[in-house]
Amino acid sequence: MTLCMPGEVWYLLLGVSVGGGAVHWGMQWARGRLFHGAGVDRTGKSCGAALLYTSGLLLQNPPFRLPKNLTGQVLAGWWLVFGFLMASMYRSSLIAHLSVPALSAPVDTFAQLVGRAGWTWGLEPTYGAEWEWFRSSVSPTVRKVFEGIEVLETEKHLRRVMEGRHALLTWKFYIQSLVASRFTDASGYSPLYIGRSQHYVSTGYGWGFRKGAPFLRSIDAAKQRLLEAGLVNYWLNDLIEASAQKARTERKAEGRQMKARAVEESGRVVLGLGHLQMALYLLLLGCGVACVTLMGEAAWRR
């Protein structure tokens, strides 16, 4: 239960509860001094009684005896509203925590990856630019990552990532497209997490122009404007989303075909809404006959 609210909130709530009891006792004491004890009820005669009274209201277990004077009634009313709000917040937090368990902290950097005990990581067997980048790096953290790299096929890496405590080091847009098409449902949920840390690796790709081309400066300026405006990332994300949507649609169609093929082979029929129409019609007919019979009995009695 303590996981639903931080410790500071519990301490603050305890302090407010004690402070509310003290305020209730102080107001009853001041009322007794001003009116010479007239109208002072038992809920505020002692500090302990006032503290237990406010605590009971906060826990939504109010005592049967309510304050008799207007001062205590106003304070108890506002305290009941406060207790209702706090109880609603706690219940909603508890339900959310039980429905969606707390996730572990994500791994975004190489330092966090190396610092996690029991974690493994690896690359695909391409031995290309990314392999050379790790091998030739002078950073101690990157060198430590390179020493623990496991070279496996992409499918094996993804299976180990799904099992937990494993990371796949690969290209940004490639893994985004793969996760969006294969590990993301229609609502956008994915069990895989893509780290936010990015490292530029020069792959040697580029546009080739002849030396001294007069339009080279204009093309460089246009590319720079596209990058600074964020259009390149926007177009790539839109392309990845469209490709993923198409892949999910095709995968869903293949699943339906496989299910239909399995039904045909087994000889069983999966009931759908079309098969249940006759049952619905019979139910409506029975309800109609029952209503007519009831009205007929009522009319016959009269």
mmCIF file of C-alpha atoms in Angstrom:
data_model
loop_
_atom_site.group_PDB
_atom_site.id
_atom_site.type_symbol
_atom_site.label_atom_id
_atom_site.label_comp_id
_atom_site.label_asym_id
_atom_site.label_seq_id
_atom_site.Cartn_x
_atom_site.Cartn_y
_atom_site.Cartn_z
ATOM 1 C CA MET A 1 0.000 0.000 0.000
ATOM 2 C CA THR A 2 2.844 2.392 0.659
ATOM 3 C CA LEU A 3 3.905 2.075 -2.967
ATOM 4 C CA CYS A 4 0.872 4.033 -4.089
ATOM 5 C CA MET A 5 1.893 7.243 -2.321
ATOM 6 C CA PRO A 6 5.394 8.550 -1.545
ATOM 7 C CA GLY A 7 6.633 8.752 2.025
ATOM 8 C CA GLU A 8 6.479 12.539 2.005
ATOM 9 C CA VAL A 9 2.745 12.417 1.328
ATOM 10 C CA TRP A 10 2.167 10.079 4.273
ATOM 11 C CA TYR A 11 4.183 12.342 6.583
ATOM 12 C CA LEU A 12 2.271 15.383 5.354
ATOM 13 C CA LEU A 13 -1.051 13.605 5.855
ATOM 14 C CA LEU A 14 -0.029 12.612 9.408
ATOM 15 C CA GLY A 15 0.975 16.188 10.163
ATOM 16 C CA VAL A 16 -2.289 17.548 8.776
ATOM 17 C CA SER A 17 -4.258 15.033 10.845
ATOM 18 C CA VAL A 18 -2.461 16.026 14.046
ATOM 19 C CA GLY A 19 -2.812 19.702 13.135
ATOM 20 C CA GLY A 20 -6.535 19.267 12.465
ATOM 21 C CA GLY A 21 -7.058 17.674 15.852
ATOM 22 C CA ALA A 22 -5.148 20.497 17.529
ATOM 23 C CA VAL A 23 -7.186 23.111 15.665
ATOM 24 C CA HIS A 24 -10.445 21.397 16.665
ATOM 25 C CA TRP A 25 -9.406 21.250 20.308
ATOM 26 C CA GLY A 26 -8.186 24.867 20.235
ATOM 27 C CA MET A 27 -11.429 26.139 18.728
ATOM 28 C CA GLN A 28 -13.502 24.238 21.298
ATOM 29 C CA TRP A 29 -11.295 25.519 24.101
ATOM 30 C CA ALA A 30 -11.594 29.099 22.858
ATOM 31 C CA ARG A 31 -15.363 28.696 22.550
ATOM 32 C CA GLY A 32 -15.530 27.412 26.109
ATOM 33 C CA ARG A 33 -13.511 30.383 27.400
ATOM 34 C CA LEU A 34 -15.599 32.872 25.459
ATOM 35 C CA PHE A 35 -18.975 31.377 26.374
ATOM 36 C CA HIS A 36 -17.931 29.996 29.770
ATOM 37 C CA GLY A 37 -18.244 26.328 28.749
ATOM 38 C CA ALA A 38 -21.603 26.661 27.000
ATOM 39 C CA GLY A 39 -22.044 24.527 23.915
ATOM 40 C CA VAL A 40 -18.705 22.673 24.168
ATOM 41 C CA ASP A 41 -19.200 19.011 23.206
ATOM 42 C CA ARG A 42 -17.173 15.923 24.111
ATOM 43 C CA THR A 43 -15.317 15.804 20.754
ATOM 44 C CA GLY A 44 -13.076 18.699 21.744
ATOM 45 C CA LYS A 45 -12.895 18.615 25.547
ATOM 46 C CA SER A 46 -9.426 17.050 25.481
ATOM 47 C CA CYS A 47 -6.624 17.096 22.926
ATOM 48 C CA GLY A 48 -6.678 13.292 22.634
ATOM 49 C CA ALA A 49 -10.417 13.211 21.993
ATOM 50 C CA ALA A 50 -10.095 15.890 19.299
ATOM 51 C CA LEU A 51 -7.214 14.023 17.631
ATOM 52 C CA LEU A 52 -9.151 10.729 17.603
ATOM 53 C CA TYR A 53 -12.208 12.523 16.267
ATOM 54 C CA THR A 54 -10.407 14.142 13.319
ATOM 55 C CA SER A 55 -8.537 10.895 12.587
ATOM 56 C CA GLY A 56 -11.834 9.003 12.449
ATOM 57 C CA LEU A 57 -13.264 11.550 10.042
ATOM 58 C CA LEU A 58 -10.178 11.331 7.841
ATOM 59 C CA LEU A 59 -10.384 7.520 7.733
ATOM 60 C CA GLN A 60 -14.073 7.801 6.797
ATOM 61 C CA ASN A 61 -15.058 6.107 10.033
ATOM 62 C CA PRO A 62 -16.804 9.022 11.720
ATOM 63 C CA PRO A 63 -18.151 8.617 15.258
ATOM 64 C CA PHE A 64 -21.865 8.683 15.852
ATOM 65 C CA ARG A 65 -21.617 11.789 18.016
ATOM 66 C CA LEU A 66 -21.331 14.964 15.904
ATOM 67 C CA PRO A 67 -20.414 18.412 17.270
ATOM 68 C CA LYS A 68 -23.335 20.268 18.752
ATOM 69 C CA ASN A 69 -22.097 23.820 18.216
ATOM 70 C CA LEU A 70 -21.849 25.595 14.870
ATOM 71 C CA THR A 71 -18.064 26.002 15.091
ATOM 72 C CA GLY A 72 -17.451 22.273 15.404
ATOM 73 C CA GLN A 73 -20.030 21.458 12.737
ATOM 74 C CA VAL A 74 -18.387 23.753 10.164
ATOM 75 C CA LEU A 75 -14.934 22.347 10.945
ATOM 76 C CA ALA A 76 -16.219 18.756 10.797
ATOM 77 C CA GLY A 77 -17.985 19.428 7.495
ATOM 78 C CA TRP A 78 -14.887 20.814 5.789
ATOM 79 C CA TRP A 79 -12.784 18.042 7.324
ATOM 80 C CA LEU A 80 -15.173 15.454 5.892
ATOM 81 C CA VAL A 81 -14.759 17.001 2.418
ATOM 82 C CA PHE A 82 -10.967 16.868 2.821
ATOM 83 C CA GLY A 83 -11.110 13.232 3.961
ATOM 84 C CA PHE A 84 -13.369 12.302 1.043
ATOM 85 C CA LEU A 85 -10.945 13.854 -1.462
ATOM 86 C CA MET A 86 -7.917 12.166 0.103
ATOM 87 C CA ALA A 87 -9.668 8.772 0.187
ATOM 88 C CA SER A 88 -10.706 9.138 -3.462
ATOM 89 C CA MET A 89 -7.143 10.013 -4.468
ATOM 90 C CA TYR A 90 -5.755 7.056 -2.539
ATOM 91 C CA ARG A 91 -8.247 4.594 -4.007
ATOM 92 C CA SER A 92 -7.613 5.772 -7.560
ATOM 93 C CA SER A 93 -3.852 5.558 -7.033
ATOM 94 C CA LEU A 94 -4.181 2.086 -5.534
ATOM 95 C CA ILE A 95 -6.370 0.848 -8.391
ATOM 96 C CA ALA A 96 -3.979 2.274 -10.963
ATOM 97 C CA HIS A 97 -1.014 0.656 -9.223
ATOM 98 C CA LEU A 98 -2.704 -2.734 -9.032
ATOM 99 C CA SER A 99 -3.941 -2.528 -12.626
ATOM 100 C CA VAL A 100 -0.616 -1.442 -14.143
ATOM 101 C CA PRO A 101 2.384 -2.605 -12.057
ATOM 102 C CA ALA A 102 5.301 -0.255 -11.670
ATOM 103 C CA LEU A 103 7.923 -0.678 -14.382
ATOM 104 C CA SER A 104 11.648 -0.696 -13.829
ATOM 105 C CA ALA A 105 13.692 2.359 -14.719
ATOM 106 C CA PRO A 106 14.516 2.466 -18.454
ATOM 107 C CA VAL A 107 18.053 2.201 -19.804
ATOM 108 C CA ASP A 108 18.901 5.221 -21.973
ATOM 109 C CA THR A 109 22.708 5.466 -21.907
ATOM 110 C CA PHE A 110 25.696 3.153 -22.128
ATOM 111 C CA ALA A 111 26.663 4.065 -18.563
ATOM 112 C CA GLN A 112 23.268 2.888 -17.283
ATOM 113 C CA LEU A 113 23.540 -0.286 -19.357
ATOM 114 C CA VAL A 114 26.977 -1.144 -17.979
ATOM 115 C CA GLY A 115 25.895 -0.313 -14.428
ATOM 116 C CA ARG A 116 22.954 -2.754 -14.434
ATOM 117 C CA ALA A 117 23.845 -6.070 -12.846
ATOM 118 C CA GLY A 118 22.996 -9.144 -14.901
ATOM 119 C CA TRP A 119 22.306 -7.279 -18.136
ATOM 120 C CA THR A 120 23.601 -8.378 -21.547
ATOM 121 C CA TRP A 121 23.721 -6.635 -24.906
ATOM 122 C CA GLY A 122 24.710 -7.359 -28.458
ATOM 123 C CA LEU A 123 24.878 -6.506 -32.154
ATOM 124 C CA GLU A 124 23.714 -8.142 -35.358
ATOM 125 C CA PRO A 125 26.335 -10.107 -37.348
ATOM 126 C CA THR A 126 26.949 -7.353 -39.922
ATOM 127 C CA TYR A 127 30.389 -6.222 -38.684
ATOM 128 C CA GLY A 128 29.863 -2.917 -40.443
ATOM 129 C CA ALA A 129 30.204 0.694 -39.416
ATOM 130 C CA GLU A 130 28.679 0.196 -35.974
ATOM 131 C CA TRP A 131 31.179 -2.567 -35.166
ATOM 132 C CA GLU A 132 34.078 -0.335 -36.195
ATOM 133 C CA TRP A 133 32.647 2.543 -34.172
ATOM 134 C CA PHE A 134 32.622 0.443 -30.995
ATOM 135 C CA ARG A 135 36.022 -1.092 -31.712
ATOM 136 C CA SER A 136 37.794 2.215 -32.428
ATOM 137 C CA SER A 137 36.164 4.278 -29.648
ATOM 138 C CA VAL A 138 38.437 5.775 -26.966
ATOM 139 C CA SER A 139 35.649 6.193 -24.392
ATOM 140 C CA PRO A 140 36.077 3.832 -21.403
ATOM 141 C CA THR A 141 32.329 3.235 -21.211
ATOM 142 C CA VAL A 142 32.035 2.421 -24.915
ATOM 143 C CA ARG A 143 35.061 0.147 -24.666
ATOM 144 C CA LYS A 144 33.441 -1.705 -21.790
ATOM 145 C CA VAL A 145 30.275 -2.086 -23.848
ATOM 146 C CA PHE A 146 32.348 -3.425 -26.747
ATOM 147 C CA GLU A 147 33.932 -6.060 -24.501
ATOM 148 C CA GLY A 148 30.506 -7.439 -23.546
ATOM 149 C CA ILE A 149 28.919 -7.436 -27.024
ATOM 150 C CA GLU A 150 27.218 -10.669 -28.085
ATOM 151 C CA VAL A 151 26.795 -11.172 -31.841
ATOM 152 C CA LEU A 152 23.485 -12.907 -32.600
ATOM 153 C CA GLU A 153 20.778 -12.839 -35.232
ATOM 154 C CA THR A 154 18.108 -10.164 -34.902
ATOM 155 C CA GLU A 155 15.380 -12.663 -34.029
ATOM 156 C CA LYS A 156 17.430 -14.118 -31.179
ATOM 157 C CA HIS A 157 18.210 -10.652 -29.871
ATOM 158 C CA LEU A 158 14.529 -9.687 -29.909
ATOM 159 C CA ARG A 159 13.507 -12.877 -28.108
ATOM 160 C CA ARG A 160 16.037 -12.158 -25.376
ATOM 161 C CA VAL A 161 14.878 -8.549 -25.165
ATOM 162 C CA MET A 162 11.311 -9.770 -24.643
ATOM 163 C CA GLU A 163 12.535 -12.049 -21.859
ATOM 164 C CA GLY A 164 14.195 -9.101 -20.118
ATOM 165 C CA ARG A 165 17.658 -7.857 -19.073
ATOM 166 C CA HIS A 166 18.975 -7.704 -22.625
ATOM 167 C CA ALA A 167 19.562 -4.808 -25.021
ATOM 168 C CA LEU A 168 19.958 -4.712 -28.791
ATOM 169 C CA LEU A 169 22.320 -2.040 -30.133
ATOM 170 C CA THR A 170 21.214 -1.189 -33.652
ATOM 171 C CA TRP A 171 20.193 1.599 -36.009
ATOM 172 C CA LYS A 172 17.525 4.050 -34.876
ATOM 173 C CA PHE A 173 15.075 4.069 -37.791
ATOM 174 C CA TYR A 174 15.537 0.362 -38.441
ATOM 175 C CA ILE A 175 14.530 -0.631 -34.930
ATOM 176 C CA GLN A 176 11.698 1.932 -34.885
ATOM 177 C CA SER A 177 10.244 0.402 -38.032
ATOM 178 C CA LEU A 178 10.682 -3.134 -36.678
ATOM 179 C CA VAL A 179 9.089 -2.405 -33.314
ATOM 180 C CA ALA A 180 6.211 -0.443 -34.872
ATOM 181 C CA SER A 181 5.366 -3.173 -37.382
ATOM 182 C CA ARG A 182 5.870 -6.298 -35.260
ATOM 183 C CA PHE A 183 5.633 -5.374 -31.569
ATOM 184 C CA THR A 184 3.022 -2.582 -31.496
ATOM 185 C CA ASP A 185 -0.729 -3.113 -31.355
ATOM 186 C CA ALA A 186 -3.480 -0.978 -32.862
ATOM 187 C CA SER A 187 -3.697 1.221 -29.751
ATOM 188 C CA GLY A 188 0.029 2.066 -29.941
ATOM 189 C CA TYR A 189 1.202 -0.068 -27.003
ATOM 190 C CA SER A 190 4.534 -1.852 -27.312
ATOM 191 C CA PRO A 191 6.274 -4.022 -24.691
ATOM 192 C CA LEU A 192 9.683 -2.940 -26.034
ATOM 193 C CA TYR A 193 11.434 0.279 -25.070
ATOM 194 C CA ILE A 194 13.743 2.244 -27.377
ATOM 195 C CA GLY A 195 16.416 4.207 -25.530
ATOM 196 C CA ARG A 196 16.676 7.958 -26.000
ATOM 197 C CA SER A 197 20.446 8.083 -26.228
ATOM 198 C CA GLN A 198 21.660 8.364 -29.840
ATOM 199 C CA HIS A 199 25.164 8.253 -31.302
ATOM 200 C CA TYR A 200 26.132 9.327 -34.777
ATOM 201 C CA VAL A 201 27.985 6.675 -36.768
ATOM 202 C CA SER A 202 29.365 7.705 -40.159
ATOM 203 C CA THR A 203 28.416 5.032 -42.684
ATOM 204 C CA GLY A 204 30.024 6.633 -45.729
ATOM 205 C CA TYR A 205 26.776 7.221 -47.628
ATOM 206 C CA GLY A 206 26.188 10.486 -49.479
ATOM 207 C CA TRP A 207 25.102 12.218 -52.652
ATOM 208 C CA GLY A 208 27.700 12.336 -55.375
ATOM 209 C CA PHE A 209 28.224 15.495 -57.449
ATOM 210 C CA ARG A 210 30.991 16.538 -59.748
ATOM 211 C CA LYS A 211 33.626 18.835 -58.358
ATOM 212 C CA GLY A 212 32.709 22.513 -58.605
ATOM 213 C CA ALA A 213 29.029 21.913 -59.378
ATOM 214 C CA PRO A 214 27.232 25.305 -59.294
ATOM 215 C CA PHE A 215 24.096 23.897 -57.591
ATOM 216 C CA LEU A 216 25.984 22.214 -54.718
ATOM 217 C CA ARG A 217 25.655 25.205 -52.394
ATOM 218 C CA SER A 218 21.891 25.439 -52.993
ATOM 219 C CA ILE A 219 21.381 21.738 -52.296
ATOM 220 C CA ASP A 220 23.409 21.959 -49.071
ATOM 221 C CA ALA A 221 21.344 24.956 -47.934
ATOM 222 C CA ALA A 222 18.066 23.186 -48.733
ATOM 223 C CA LYS A 223 19.142 20.058 -46.837
ATOM 224 C CA GLN A 224 20.201 22.130 -43.856
ATOM 225 C CA ARG A 225 16.835 23.934 -43.771
ATOM 226 C CA LEU A 226 14.976 20.620 -43.922
ATOM 227 C CA LEU A 227 17.018 19.242 -41.038
ATOM 228 C CA GLU A 228 16.630 22.339 -38.877
ATOM 229 C CA ALA A 229 12.878 22.481 -39.502
ATOM 230 C CA GLY A 230 12.500 18.850 -38.393
ATOM 231 C CA LEU A 231 10.843 17.805 -41.647
ATOM 232 C CA VAL A 232 13.208 14.889 -42.187
ATOM 233 C CA ASN A 233 12.306 13.287 -38.854
ATOM 234 C CA TYR A 234 8.632 14.067 -39.455
ATOM 235 C CA TRP A 235 8.673 12.391 -42.866
ATOM 236 C CA LEU A 236 10.567 9.372 -41.560
ATOM 237 C CA ASN A 237 8.198 8.918 -38.606
ATOM 238 C CA ASP A 238 5.207 9.232 -40.927
ATOM 239 C CA LEU A 239 6.731 6.674 -43.293
ATOM 240 C CA ILE A 240 7.453 4.270 -40.424
ATOM 241 C CA GLU A 241 3.907 4.617 -39.084
ATOM 242 C CA ALA A 242 2.350 4.003 -42.519
ATOM 243 C CA SER A 243 4.560 0.971 -43.089
ATOM 244 C CA ALA A 244 3.765 -0.380 -39.625
ATOM 245 C CA GLN A 245 0.025 0.089 -40.151
ATOM 246 C CA LYS A 246 0.223 -1.811 -43.417
ATOM 247 C CA ALA A 247 2.245 -4.608 -41.796
ATOM 248 C CA ARG A 248 -0.244 -4.902 -38.908
ATOM 249 C CA THR A 249 -3.153 -5.071 -41.372
ATOM 250 C CA GLU A 250 -1.451 -7.785 -43.388
ATOM 251 C CA ARG A 251 -0.584 -9.714 -40.227
ATOM 252 C CA LYS A 252 -4.179 -9.493 -39.016
ATOM 253 C CA ALA A 253 -5.453 -10.733 -42.390
ATOM 254 C CA GLU A 254 -3.004 -13.629 -42.292
ATOM 255 C CA GLY A 255 -4.179 -14.483 -38.787
ATOM 256 C CA ARG A 256 -7.806 -14.561 -39.923
ATOM 257 C CA GLN A 257 -6.901 -16.758 -42.866
ATOM 258 C CA MET A 258 -4.994 -19.163 -40.646
ATOM 259 C CA LYS A 259 -7.916 -19.306 -38.223
ATOM 260 C CA ALA A 260 -10.374 -19.947 -41.040
ATOM 261 C CA ARG A 261 -8.091 -22.645 -42.439
ATOM 262 C CA ALA A 262 -7.856 -24.281 -39.019
ATOM 263 C CA VAL A 263 -11.641 -24.191 -38.681
ATOM 264 C CA GLU A 264 -12.072 -25.794 -42.098
ATOM 265 C CA GLU A 265 -9.605 -28.523 -41.278
ATOM 266 C CA SER A 266 -11.167 -29.280 -37.903
ATOM 267 C CA GLY A 267 -14.754 -29.080 -39.174
ATOM 268 C CA ARG A 268 -15.828 -26.768 -36.361
ATOM 269 C CA VAL A 269 -17.747 -23.539 -36.911
ATOM 270 C CA VAL A 270 -16.953 -20.403 -34.938
ATOM 271 C CA LEU A 271 -20.187 -18.709 -33.926
ATOM 272 C CA GLY A 272 -20.549 -15.087 -34.880
ATOM 273 C CA LEU A 273 -23.282 -12.442 -34.692
ATOM 274 C CA GLY A 274 -24.870 -13.831 -37.846
ATOM 275 C CA HIS A 275 -25.350 -17.239 -36.256
ATOM 276 C CA LEU A 276 -26.903 -15.702 -33.132
ATOM 277 C CA GLN A 277 -29.578 -13.674 -34.928
ATOM 278 C CA MET A 278 -32.188 -16.443 -34.683
ATOM 279 C CA ALA A 279 -31.581 -16.754 -30.926
ATOM 280 C CA LEU A 280 -32.050 -12.979 -30.574
ATOM 281 C CA TYR A 281 -35.279 -13.100 -32.583
ATOM 282 C CA LEU A 282 -36.595 -15.922 -30.393
ATOM 283 C CA LEU A 283 -35.728 -13.936 -27.274
ATOM 284 C CA LEU A 284 -37.587 -10.862 -28.548
ATOM 285 C CA LEU A 285 -40.558 -13.028 -29.555
ATOM 286 C CA GLY A 286 -40.673 -14.602 -26.100
ATOM 287 C CA CYS A 287 -40.524 -11.189 -24.404
ATOM 288 C CA GLY A 288 -43.336 -9.933 -26.630
ATOM 289 C CA VAL A 289 -45.524 -12.951 -25.886
ATOM 290 C CA ALA A 290 -44.854 -12.526 -22.153
ATOM 291 C CA CYS A 291 -45.863 -8.835 -22.285
ATOM 292 C CA VAL A 292 -49.055 -9.618 -24.208
ATOM 293 C CA THR A 293 -49.912 -12.389 -21.742
ATOM 294 C CA LEU A 294 -49.338 -10.041 -18.781
ATOM 295 C CA MET A 295 -51.596 -7.364 -20.258
ATOM 296 C CA GLY A 296 -54.233 -10.005 -21.037
ATOM 297 C CA GLU A 297 -54.192 -11.291 -17.437
ATOM 298 C CA ALA A 298 -54.493 -7.734 -16.103
ATOM 299 C CA ALA A 299 -57.439 -7.011 -18.404
ATOM 300 C CA TRP A 300 -59.148 -10.328 -17.546
ATOM 301 C CA ARG A 301 -58.928 -9.582 -13.802
ATOM 302 C CA ARG A 302 -60.574 -6.201 -14.301
#
